[in-house]
Amino acid sequence: MSLPEAPPDLNNQHLVKRFSGKLLLRKEIPLDEPDFQQLLSTHSFTPIKSIHKKNFIYQCQRCGNRQRSLFAHIPCQSCKKTHLYCRNCIEMGRVMECEPLYYWSGEAPRWSRYENPCSWDGELTIVQQKAADRIVTAINNHENELLVWAVCGAGKTEMLFPGITEALRNGKRICLATPRADVVLELLPRIQAAFADVAVQGLYGGSDDKDGTAQIILATTHQLLRYKSAFDVFIIDEIDAFPYHADPSLPFAAERAKSDINTTIYLTATPRKNHKIEINRNKLAHIFVPVRFHGQPLPIPIMKICFDLKKELKSHMPPAAFLKWVKHRKNPDRQLLIFVPTISLAEKMKDNLADLLLKEGILSSKANLAAVYASDPDREEKVQLFRQKEIDVLITTTILERGVTFPSVDVAILDAGHIVFDEAALVQIAGRAGRSPEDPTGEVVFFHDGKTEAMVQAVNSIITMNKRGGMS
Amino acid sequence: MHCLWCNIQIIPEISWKNLFILEAAKQLCAECEEKLELLKGRQCMRCSRISDKALCADCGWWDDQTDEMDTLAFNYSIFTYNKFMEDMIAKWKYRGDYHLGNAFKERFSRSFTGKFSFLKKDVLVVPIPLSDERLSERAFNQAQMLADFLPAENKSILTRIHGEKQSKKTRYERIFTKNPFVLHESINKPVILVDDIYTTGTTLRHAARLLKDKGCPDVYAYTLIRG
């Protein structure tokens, strides 16, 4: 669509790229009122009602929230009426009933076509290549969905490169959505290096890139709330991870952010039940990558029962069986990653464990042991120190269960029967061990006081994956 | 009911106390409620700040500024400004989650009855206003909301001229700004100023100065938080 009446400075691709594919509040559109009115009158922007009411059910049109307790009334001083607003997505700017949301309905953006965008010179293994080819086919044939089921440490990011290259050749816009800001931060430099000539932006709460106008967008799933019909290739990393499967507004936003003709690629190491069922019924196309990029099998967890576990944890002591195991590890040079179910346990056990390990001579000083959890302000720093091997032992909650790579670690889970450790979490945690080709094995031990379904299934599924990879 | 902060469902426990007499519904779950920290122990009698001296150094400084009495008789606050409160205020005031303010309703009106009952009925509650620009941006005035919780007559007689946000200024800038308020009517009964937070006390003293000039006998302040 052309805009004959619009002043020339408004009628350009810059403006189109800035606003197309977005769903924004008026205060998120940094244009002067006359310019904005001009664009509105030429139908370049279309307003939609921000809160939808039907049969006593409200729905926020930005985040899809329908929960009644997350709506409230506000005596609005700017329109002098009392009306609804959404409390669910308020951190991204308040959505009020009296203010519409706007989406771009003007000229369509023209994204660049790149002949040879990929500057990555690494090589894919045969299995990786097979999966990568399948992704390329899916994108070329405009297949709706493809699930890539790749074990922990299979090298998922690299497998995406041929698919992204193909999409860029055809002038498509790409989004890689992940549940965590840490992962955006880790992926951003890798993608930027692999596609040096293409604009890449990373969006997460508090990121520097705010406008999100690049052709390749890396975003936390929350940031997708501001997009509508934007992406031709949509990659969702860790589809099974919290908060994606727990927060209904994220699938809602992801669904809306896709353009009309699109390909969605799900990446996971541990598909949830609903996806497994769809795969078994042939409803969902999938490709399975059962081998790690270094070709070694996944370490199989060992279960160790501790009869006094609850009592010991109550006094913030590690179980006796754990100490015994620590003393007789096969390779004592490896770092030790210890998962605990709760933040308070991580904090309180830190000192006791440090004392015990010092006495055994396993730890050289108290400073070589640290504990991290989600709300820890020094979290990134501590993880970085662990990665650089400045710290030998790291106690963590489930925040480090996925997306992070440490080259050579042994993994222990204390109280593996706790409810936070479901099958997916256990498989992911076990997948932290043996990540590097130099040290492709590692010990994984579940300390428990009674096997749970999740533990048994996690071990079984790891064994099955190894079998499918031809290593039994 | 769902907790206004963490949205967890609150299931009230039945006890002999609430079996026959209905209690007001809880707005916050026990866990979030616990994180709100009450001002306790020895406090400055003028500004409610926790202090070993009867009059804290800051209030002594205010007294030294002029020969006459401090314009503010005293300020009474309920909560300390801890991290949790900071997050809550940010969401309520700056993000504009109006409904979250109801979390303070019960406490704010109960403490008022206890602390200001000596003033009897003949008193006017005046919320600290926002400028028109700020009001249309936020859509509500948090001080007005707090004033509406109180069992006393309240009236917005002050108006405010638009300026920089107080929270964006340094301490020095805050104390030496010009009086941002305007008052047209004269007043002859005691006034209780209501605001969400007492930080340096400048805003409240600016308002109090004006009220005193217009004939108000005593000005008190009632704030949710002593920052």
XYZ file of C-alpha atoms in Angstrom:
699
model
C 0.000 0.000 0.000
C 1.324 3.452 -0.822
C 0.768 6.568 1.226
C 0.383 9.508 -1.153
C -0.686 12.023 1.527
C 1.964 11.211 4.072
C 4.851 13.652 4.326
C 8.005 12.192 2.790
C 9.844 11.758 6.072
C 7.096 9.521 7.358
C 6.853 7.454 4.241
C 10.007 5.455 4.308
C 11.245 2.002 5.053
C 12.824 3.144 8.288
C 9.422 3.937 9.720
C 7.946 0.767 8.288
C 10.660 -1.368 9.830
C 10.370 0.458 13.126
C 6.680 -0.253 13.576
C 5.642 -3.174 11.403
C 5.089 -6.385 13.276
C 4.563 -4.556 16.546
C 1.595 -4.178 18.809
C 2.109 -1.038 20.840
C 0.526 1.405 23.234
C 0.457 5.050 22.152
C 3.171 5.892 24.693
C 5.442 3.265 23.143
C 5.261 4.997 19.757
C 7.762 7.843 19.851
C 6.074 10.072 17.261
C 4.669 13.583 17.616
C 0.920 13.790 17.875
C 0.374 15.406 14.400
C 2.578 12.802 12.689
C 0.830 10.028 14.529
C -2.628 11.355 13.637
C -1.519 11.583 10.017
C -0.460 7.940 10.009
C -3.664 6.964 11.756
C -5.824 8.753 9.193
C -4.017 7.014 6.338
C -4.589 3.677 8.101
C -0.931 3.045 8.542
C -1.707 2.397 12.171
C -4.842 0.497 13.124
C -6.180 0.704 16.674
C -7.650 -2.326 18.387
C -9.455 -2.561 21.701
C -6.934 -3.331 24.399
C -9.231 -5.304 26.688
C -11.798 -7.572 25.181
C -15.003 -8.295 27.093
C -17.211 -11.221 26.259
C -19.710 -13.057 28.425
C -18.276 -11.648 31.660
C -14.807 -12.833 30.651
C -12.152 -10.233 30.083
C -9.069 -10.746 27.993
C -6.088 -8.456 27.732
C -5.253 -8.215 24.050
C -1.571 -7.762 24.691
C -0.804 -10.633 27.060
C -3.904 -12.796 26.692
C -4.539 -12.733 30.444
C -8.032 -13.897 31.389
C -7.579 -14.378 35.098
C -10.048 -12.226 36.975
C -7.716 -11.487 39.876
C -5.252 -9.981 37.420
C -7.720 -7.366 36.254
C -8.723 -4.394 38.367
C -10.640 -1.162 38.044
C -8.938 2.195 38.104
C -10.629 5.585 38.514
C -8.777 7.012 35.551
C -7.975 10.720 35.835
C -7.175 11.137 32.167
C -10.554 9.960 30.856
C -12.535 10.615 34.079
C -14.073 7.149 34.105
C -13.525 4.060 36.184
C -12.508 1.227 33.948
C -10.430 -1.943 33.673
C -6.701 -2.332 33.387
C -4.545 -5.445 33.119
C -2.306 -6.251 36.083
C -0.597 -9.197 34.431
C 1.583 -7.369 31.921
C 1.861 -4.098 33.851
C 5.650 -4.347 34.017
C 5.695 -3.609 30.283
C 3.531 -0.494 30.591
C -0.070 -0.420 31.746
C -2.770 -1.568 29.341
C -5.972 0.353 30.095
C -9.404 -0.059 28.657
C -9.524 3.583 27.542
C -6.345 3.305 25.487
C -6.222 1.167 22.340
C -3.293 -0.887 21.103
C -1.935 -0.032 17.675
C -0.515 -2.264 15.002
C 1.094 -1.273 11.716
C -1.176 -1.764 8.732
C 0.678 0.415 6.252
C 3.297 -0.508 3.725
C 4.833 -3.957 4.188
C 8.485 -4.038 5.183
C 11.055 -5.218 2.663
C 13.655 -7.270 4.477
C 17.054 -7.664 2.870
C 18.013 -10.796 0.974
C 21.507 -12.015 1.664
C 23.418 -14.171 -0.807
C 25.838 -15.639 1.700
C 25.095 -14.390 5.197
C 26.679 -17.155 7.246
C 30.190 -16.338 8.407
C 30.499 -19.378 10.639
C 33.268 -21.666 9.449
C 32.797 -24.591 11.800
C 31.664 -27.959 10.618
C 28.583 -29.920 11.563
C 28.759 -33.618 12.461
C 26.812 -36.053 10.289
C 23.877 -36.207 12.723
C 23.834 -32.460 13.149
C 23.904 -32.001 9.389
C 20.945 -34.336 9.011
C 18.899 -32.293 11.467
C 20.054 -29.031 9.899
C 18.948 -30.246 6.454
C 15.561 -31.160 7.864
C 15.196 -27.626 9.285
C 16.114 -26.113 5.905
C 13.496 -28.285 4.182
C 10.863 -27.233 6.691
C 11.609 -23.559 6.097
C 11.635 -23.882 2.324
C 8.383 -25.838 2.232
C 6.683 -23.437 4.666
C 5.937 -26.317 6.989
C 3.981 -25.138 9.986
C 5.827 -26.831 12.791
C 8.924 -28.878 13.367
C 10.156 -30.181 16.668
C 13.871 -30.717 16.999
C 14.447 -33.169 19.815
C 18.147 -33.060 20.523
C 19.826 -34.433 23.619
C 21.642 -32.078 25.989
C 24.930 -31.111 24.395
C 23.971 -32.021 20.819
C 24.902 -28.539 19.587
C 21.461 -27.151 18.865
C 22.545 -23.602 18.081
C 24.918 -24.692 15.322
C 22.242 -26.887 13.788
C 20.142 -23.781 13.272
C 22.715 -21.926 11.186
C 21.881 -23.513 7.780
C 18.173 -22.879 8.399
C 18.764 -19.240 9.333
C 21.027 -18.845 6.287
C 18.308 -20.194 4.019
C 15.708 -17.869 5.564
C 17.964 -14.846 5.119
C 18.520 -15.778 1.470
C 14.780 -15.528 0.978
C 14.473 -12.221 2.823
C 12.671 -13.642 5.815
C 12.563 -12.257 9.312
C 13.691 -14.544 12.107
C 13.010 -14.694 15.800
C 14.756 -16.919 18.297
C 12.793 -16.931 21.535
C 14.147 -18.410 24.726
C 12.701 -18.476 28.207
C 15.661 -16.867 29.956
C 17.619 -13.652 29.654
C 20.844 -15.555 30.463
C 20.393 -17.569 27.299
C 19.802 -14.448 25.177
C 23.026 -13.041 26.576
C 24.902 -16.235 25.805
C 23.504 -16.632 22.285
C 23.729 -13.026 21.129
C 27.501 -12.901 20.523
C 27.431 -16.351 18.907
C 24.692 -15.416 16.449
C 26.271 -12.031 15.783
C 29.556 -13.746 14.972
C 27.872 -16.319 12.760
C 25.937 -13.700 10.775
C 28.325 -10.787 10.815
C 26.621 -8.696 8.110
C 23.077 -9.095 9.373
C 21.458 -6.877 11.987
C 20.906 -8.908 15.152
C 19.276 -7.585 18.303
C 18.811 -9.145 21.693
C 15.740 -8.195 23.698
C 15.228 -8.958 27.377
C 14.044 -7.006 30.395
C 16.515 -4.126 30.719
C 18.374 -4.714 27.441
C 20.051 -1.857 25.576
C 18.371 -2.656 22.273
C 14.859 -1.445 22.792
C 13.278 -0.915 19.398
C 13.655 -4.487 18.134
C 13.848 -3.637 14.445
C 16.579 -6.022 13.352
C 16.023 -8.839 10.897
C 17.173 -11.401 13.442
C 15.692 -10.938 16.892
C 16.779 -12.887 19.954
C 14.246 -12.366 22.686
C 12.985 -13.671 25.964
C 9.457 -14.903 25.507
C 8.117 -11.955 27.525
C 9.393 -9.493 24.955
C 7.162 -11.106 22.333
C 4.175 -9.413 23.959
C 4.961 -6.368 21.826
C 4.911 -8.226 18.485
C 2.153 -9.126 16.080
C 2.470 -10.875 12.708
C 6.173 -10.215 12.629
C 8.262 -13.319 12.047
C 8.456 -15.718 9.120
C 10.734 -18.129 10.908
C 10.061 -18.563 14.544
C 12.401 -20.634 16.696
C 11.407 -21.405 20.267
C 14.271 -22.704 22.340
C 13.572 -24.978 25.323
C 9.872 -25.231 24.566
C 9.451 -27.401 27.665
C 11.073 -24.922 30.046
C 9.581 -22.762 32.711
C 7.943 -20.272 32.325
C 6.852 -21.110 28.791
C 4.720 -24.105 29.683
C 3.488 -22.583 32.961
C 2.456 -19.094 31.864
C -0.384 -19.109 29.318
C 0.406 -15.581 28.136
C 3.666 -16.728 26.550
C 2.215 -19.247 24.062
C -0.464 -16.606 23.360
C 2.158 -13.998 22.520
C 4.294 -16.439 20.540
C 1.306 -17.461 18.449
C 0.501 -13.829 17.666
C 4.089 -12.876 16.845
C 4.194 -15.244 13.869
C 3.423 -13.910 10.401
C 0.694 -15.467 8.269
C 2.991 -17.842 6.423
C 5.569 -19.048 8.862
C 7.605 -21.948 10.062
C 7.889 -22.613 13.761
C 10.765 -24.662 15.034
C 10.715 -25.983 18.562
C 13.941 -27.009 20.205
C 13.998 -29.258 23.218
C 15.977 -31.966 24.928
C 13.100 -33.155 27.026
C 9.719 -32.836 25.283
C 6.653 -32.561 27.501
C 3.918 -35.134 27.413
C 1.681 -33.202 25.004
C 4.441 -33.031 22.408
C 5.366 -36.678 22.881
C 1.757 -37.659 22.293
C 1.582 -35.537 19.150
C 4.808 -37.079 17.904
C 3.522 -40.596 18.514
C 0.329 -39.816 16.643
C 2.282 -38.299 13.754
C 0.597 -34.949 14.336
C 3.867 -33.131 14.862
C 6.811 -33.410 12.493
C 10.017 -34.020 14.367
C 13.650 -34.839 13.986
C 15.542 -36.632 16.708
C 19.204 -35.976 17.400
C 20.248 -38.674 19.842
C 23.996 -38.100 19.866
C 26.050 -35.408 21.493
C 28.275 -33.485 19.128
C 31.353 -35.296 20.478
C 29.693 -38.641 19.802
C 29.814 -40.001 23.366
C 26.746 -41.311 25.189
C 24.927 -39.326 27.852
C 26.070 -40.119 31.378
C 23.540 -42.331 33.101
C 22.574 -41.165 36.590
C 23.207 -43.404 39.590
C 20.627 -43.401 42.358
C 21.837 -43.523 45.942
C 19.446 -43.887 48.806
C 20.022 -41.946 52.033
C 17.724 -43.041 54.821
C 18.315 -40.004 57.007
C 18.077 -37.503 54.177
C 15.233 -35.383 55.557
C 16.807 -35.223 58.983
C 20.195 -34.279 57.607
C 18.818 -31.620 55.303
C 16.789 -30.190 58.149
C 20.005 -29.469 60.002
C 21.464 -28.186 56.706
C 24.005 -30.968 56.485
C 24.806 -32.877 53.295
C 23.831 -36.562 53.490
C 26.480 -39.048 54.650
C 26.284 -40.970 51.381
C 27.156 -37.779 49.531
C 30.361 -37.321 51.528
C 31.307 -40.911 50.907
C 30.760 -40.437 47.197
C 32.748 -37.198 47.087
C 35.754 -38.927 48.643
C 35.742 -41.722 46.075
C 35.025 -39.918 42.838
C 36.665 -41.468 39.781
C 38.152 -38.214 38.632
C 38.660 -35.825 41.563
C 39.935 -33.081 39.253
C 36.432 -32.365 37.985
C 34.481 -29.484 39.396
C 31.431 -30.299 41.444
C 27.953 -28.991 40.684
C 25.429 -29.634 43.444
C 21.720 -29.131 42.886
C 19.411 -28.536 45.842
C 15.648 -28.044 45.774
C 15.305 -24.719 47.605
C 17.053 -21.372 47.898
C 17.176 -21.492 51.681
C 18.880 -24.865 51.613
C 21.457 -23.584 49.121
C 22.258 -20.668 51.402
C 22.289 -22.529 54.687
C 24.170 -25.618 53.612
C 26.981 -23.596 52.069
C 29.029 -23.147 55.251
C 28.489 -26.647 56.611
C 29.522 -28.188 53.332
C 32.563 -25.957 53.034
C 33.712 -26.994 56.519
C 33.274 -30.676 55.773
C 35.044 -30.519 52.426
C 37.899 -28.526 53.937
C 38.350 -31.182 56.590
C 38.499 -33.866 53.927
C 41.068 -31.857 52.013
C 38.882 -31.733 48.906
C 38.517 -27.994 49.056
C 41.601 -25.806 49.305
C 39.867 -22.782 50.767
C 36.391 -21.680 51.763
C 36.295 -19.153 48.939
C 36.301 -21.990 46.416
C 32.716 -22.873 47.220
C 29.721 -20.733 46.297
C 25.944 -20.919 46.172
C 23.681 -19.361 43.519
C 19.963 -18.936 43.055
C 17.683 -16.881 40.815
C 17.464 -13.759 42.970
C 21.172 -13.712 43.806
C 22.572 -10.347 42.665
C 26.031 -11.858 42.031
C 24.641 -14.796 40.118
C 26.206 -14.066 36.740
C 29.562 -13.351 38.327
C 29.598 -16.603 40.322
C 28.627 -18.678 37.293
C 31.381 -16.984 35.335
C 33.915 -17.788 38.080
C 32.798 -21.409 38.062
C 33.168 -21.547 34.315
C 36.705 -20.178 34.599
C 37.415 -22.815 37.268
C 38.083 -20.181 39.923
C 35.472 -21.928 42.051
C 35.588 -25.700 42.573
C 32.180 -26.394 44.061
C 28.930 -24.664 43.163
C 25.660 -25.214 44.997
C 22.688 -24.189 42.883
C 18.933 -24.342 42.634
C 17.292 -25.444 39.378
C 18.305 -22.174 37.654
C 21.389 -23.834 36.232
C 19.521 -26.906 35.031
C 19.652 -25.882 31.388
C 21.307 -23.646 28.862
C 24.669 -23.518 30.624
C 27.800 -25.387 29.688
C 30.650 -26.251 32.022
C 33.329 -28.382 30.397
C 34.148 -30.879 33.105
C 31.861 -31.424 36.069
C 30.401 -34.103 38.288
C 26.786 -33.527 39.192
C 24.991 -34.361 42.434
C 21.346 -33.771 43.250
C 20.488 -33.675 46.922
C 16.908 -34.727 47.592
C 16.235 -35.719 43.984
C 12.769 -36.850 45.040
C 11.691 -33.247 45.697
C 8.768 -31.986 43.629
C 10.838 -29.361 41.777
C 12.857 -32.097 40.138
C 10.474 -33.445 37.531
C 11.570 -35.753 34.741
C 12.556 -32.940 32.394
C 14.579 -31.196 35.085
C 16.402 -34.392 36.028
C 17.296 -35.203 32.426
C 18.503 -31.651 31.895
C 20.566 -31.696 35.078
C 22.137 -35.025 34.124
C 22.952 -33.409 30.772
C 25.287 -30.901 32.460
C 27.938 -33.611 32.840
C 30.379 -34.687 30.144
C 29.866 -31.767 27.785
C 33.349 -31.358 26.378
C 35.174 -33.628 23.924
C 38.220 -33.574 26.262
C 36.228 -35.038 29.143
C 33.100 -36.557 27.607
C 32.000 -38.455 30.710
C 31.031 -37.393 34.168
C 29.285 -38.779 37.195
C 25.684 -37.950 37.903
C 24.262 -39.039 41.242
C 20.736 -38.656 42.567
C 20.654 -38.685 46.373
C 17.143 -39.513 47.500
C 15.117 -41.114 50.270
C 12.809 -43.071 48.012
C 12.686 -43.344 44.232
C 10.080 -41.213 42.534
C 8.401 -41.780 39.202
C 10.294 -38.796 37.813
C 13.674 -40.249 38.747
C 12.954 -43.649 37.254
C 11.577 -42.120 34.076
C 14.504 -39.752 33.752
C 16.994 -42.629 33.938
C 14.927 -44.697 31.526
C 14.638 -41.912 29.013
C 18.397 -41.287 29.120
C 19.009 -45.002 28.505
C 16.491 -44.953 25.640
C 18.114 -41.911 24.074
C 21.533 -43.575 24.242
C 20.070 -46.676 22.606
C 18.517 -44.640 19.816
C 21.899 -43.065 19.313
C 23.329 -46.536 18.745
C 25.251 -46.673 22.008
C 23.978 -49.232 24.448
C -8.977 -13.913 47.271
C -5.628 -13.769 45.576
C -2.598 -12.076 47.060
C -2.255 -8.636 45.491
C 1.478 -9.046 45.194
C 2.226 -12.667 44.228
C -1.278 -13.647 43.036
C -1.239 -16.833 45.082
C -4.644 -17.900 46.297
C -5.243 -17.068 49.969
C -7.195 -19.726 51.800
C -8.343 -18.344 55.155
C -7.960 -20.669 58.097
C -11.080 -21.117 60.163
C -10.630 -20.280 63.816
C -13.006 -19.538 66.691
C -12.404 -15.869 66.044
C -13.631 -15.787 62.473
C -16.159 -18.566 62.709
C -18.921 -16.270 63.900
C -17.658 -12.811 63.013
C -16.647 -12.155 59.424
C -13.185 -10.707 59.087
C -12.103 -8.348 56.351
C -10.595 -10.342 53.501
C -6.784 -10.477 53.518
C -5.198 -8.588 50.632
C -1.711 -10.056 50.946
C -0.693 -13.641 51.636
C 1.067 -14.323 54.938
C 4.444 -14.610 53.222
C 4.246 -11.220 51.501
C 2.693 -9.567 54.552
C 5.704 -10.681 56.556
C 8.084 -8.878 54.241
C 6.517 -5.514 55.054
C 8.536 -4.111 57.909
C 6.871 -1.917 60.545
C 8.728 1.002 62.097
C 9.442 -0.156 65.623
C 11.538 0.813 68.638
C 12.878 4.259 69.492
C 11.930 6.825 66.891
C 12.362 10.510 66.253
C 9.286 12.182 67.708
C 9.161 14.608 64.802
C 9.588 12.438 61.693
C 9.157 8.809 62.861
C 12.635 7.835 61.737
C 14.289 5.115 63.811
C 16.714 7.047 66.012
C 18.160 6.864 69.510
C 17.724 10.595 70.037
C 14.276 12.025 70.654
C 14.881 14.459 67.807
C 16.949 13.109 64.925
C 19.778 15.074 63.319
C 17.726 15.934 60.242
C 14.864 17.374 62.231
C 17.361 19.320 64.352
C 18.670 20.771 61.099
C 15.169 21.836 60.044
C 14.781 23.577 63.399
C 18.049 25.458 62.898
C 16.901 26.817 59.551
C 14.416 29.290 61.015
C 13.827 30.965 64.342
C 10.183 30.008 64.446
C 8.785 26.539 65.137
C 9.036 23.793 62.541
C 6.067 24.103 60.205
C 5.294 20.436 60.688
C 4.089 19.429 64.164
C 5.085 15.820 63.480
C 5.042 13.150 60.816
C 3.786 9.673 61.566
C 4.825 6.798 59.281
C 4.005 3.106 59.396
C 6.518 1.136 57.353
C 10.230 1.189 56.665
C 11.422 1.566 53.101
C 12.970 -1.889 52.618
C 13.642 -3.640 49.323
C 10.255 -5.294 49.227
C 8.492 -1.996 49.883
C 10.584 -0.357 47.185
C 9.418 -2.963 44.663
C 5.851 -2.604 45.797
C 5.884 1.196 45.544
C 7.511 0.991 42.114
C 4.732 -1.224 40.849
C 1.938 0.682 42.545
C 3.030 4.229 41.821
C 5.327 4.167 38.823
C 3.944 1.176 36.896
C 0.500 2.368 37.963
C -1.003 -0.746 39.502
C -3.804 1.127 41.275
C -5.359 -1.933 42.861
C -2.145 -2.829 44.692
C -2.686 0.196 46.964
C -5.537 -1.667 48.641
C -2.910 -3.830 50.308
C -2.240 -0.902 52.669
C -5.876 0.017 53.290
C -6.568 -1.822 56.520
C -3.283 -0.895 58.190
C -3.381 2.710 57.048
C -6.835 3.447 58.397
C -6.314 1.501 61.645
C -3.115 3.332 62.572
C -4.785 6.629 61.751
C -7.519 6.062 64.301
C -4.923 5.209 66.915
C -2.521 8.059 66.271
C -4.757 10.984 65.389
C -7.766 10.396 67.627
C -6.651 13.306 69.857
C -7.668 15.694 67.075
C -11.342 14.713 67.432
C -13.584 15.348 64.459
C -12.588 18.867 63.600
C -9.741 18.146 61.216
C -9.149 18.163 57.482
C -7.171 15.495 55.609
C -5.294 16.929 52.635
C -3.516 14.622 50.165
C -0.334 15.887 48.534
C -1.357 16.541 44.935
C 0.328 15.599 41.664
C 0.733 18.077 38.841
C -1.856 17.759 36.079
C 0.732 16.398 33.694
C 1.854 13.711 36.129
C -1.736 12.878 37.000
C -2.768 12.245 33.428
C 0.370 10.166 32.933
C -0.247 7.973 35.993
C -4.044 8.155 35.874
C -4.285 8.293 39.677
C -2.784 10.046 42.677
C -1.420 7.610 45.240
C -1.756 10.153 48.082
C -5.405 10.723 47.182
C -5.959 6.973 47.274
C -4.413 6.772 50.751
C -6.478 9.754 51.956
C -9.643 8.042 50.741
C -8.919 5.122 53.066
C -9.179 7.365 56.131
C -12.326 7.840 58.229
C -12.157 11.646 58.077
C -13.147 14.450 55.742
C -10.623 14.866 52.944
C -10.315 17.648 50.443
C -7.723 18.379 47.760
C -7.170 22.081 48.361
C -3.585 22.182 47.145
C -2.488 22.325 43.521
C 0.966 21.532 42.244
C 2.984 23.145 39.476
C 4.674 20.685 37.124
C 8.351 20.014 37.740
C 10.957 17.300 37.882
C 10.075 14.134 39.811
C 11.255 14.337 43.441
C 12.736 10.855 43.243
C 14.982 11.890 40.338
C 16.678 14.662 42.344
C 19.582 14.592 44.754
C 19.041 15.299 48.426
C 20.470 18.811 48.102
C 18.278 19.631 45.106
C 15.214 18.343 46.891
C 15.684 20.457 49.982
C 16.416 23.714 48.150
C 13.721 23.589 45.465
C 11.084 26.267 45.204
C 7.711 25.608 46.756
C 5.793 23.751 44.044
C 2.365 24.169 45.642
C -0.371 26.767 45.307
C -3.224 27.320 47.762
C -6.057 29.776 47.217
C -8.468 29.367 50.103
C -7.813 30.217 53.719
C -8.177 27.568 56.375
C -8.889 27.636 60.108
C -8.743 24.057 61.357
C -5.873 21.627 61.810
C -4.737 19.740 58.724
C -3.285 16.264 58.317
C -1.227 16.024 55.142
C -1.197 12.568 53.554
C 1.497 11.221 51.273
C 2.964 7.843 50.430
C 6.529 8.455 51.568
C 8.519 10.863 53.766
C 12.058 11.070 52.424
C 13.615 14.423 53.272
C 10.392 16.029 54.436
C 10.741 18.925 52.007
C 7.530 18.300 50.090
C 5.481 18.089 53.255
C 7.117 21.196 54.738
C 6.471 23.148 51.545
C 2.809 22.272 51.773
C 2.752 22.956 55.509
C 4.339 26.398 55.017
C 1.547 27.404 52.652
C -1.176 26.101 54.919
C 0.283 27.973 57.915
C 0.455 31.169 55.878
C -3.224 30.798 55.099
C -4.133 30.560 58.759
C -3.996 26.859 59.546
C -3.273 26.380 63.290
C -1.439 23.015 63.182
C -0.160 20.856 60.363
C 0.510 17.148 60.857
C 1.709 14.610 58.349
C 0.654 11.003 57.945
C 2.711 8.922 55.553
C 2.834 5.257 54.693
C 6.612 4.975 54.641
C 9.568 6.687 56.303
C 12.241 6.503 53.610
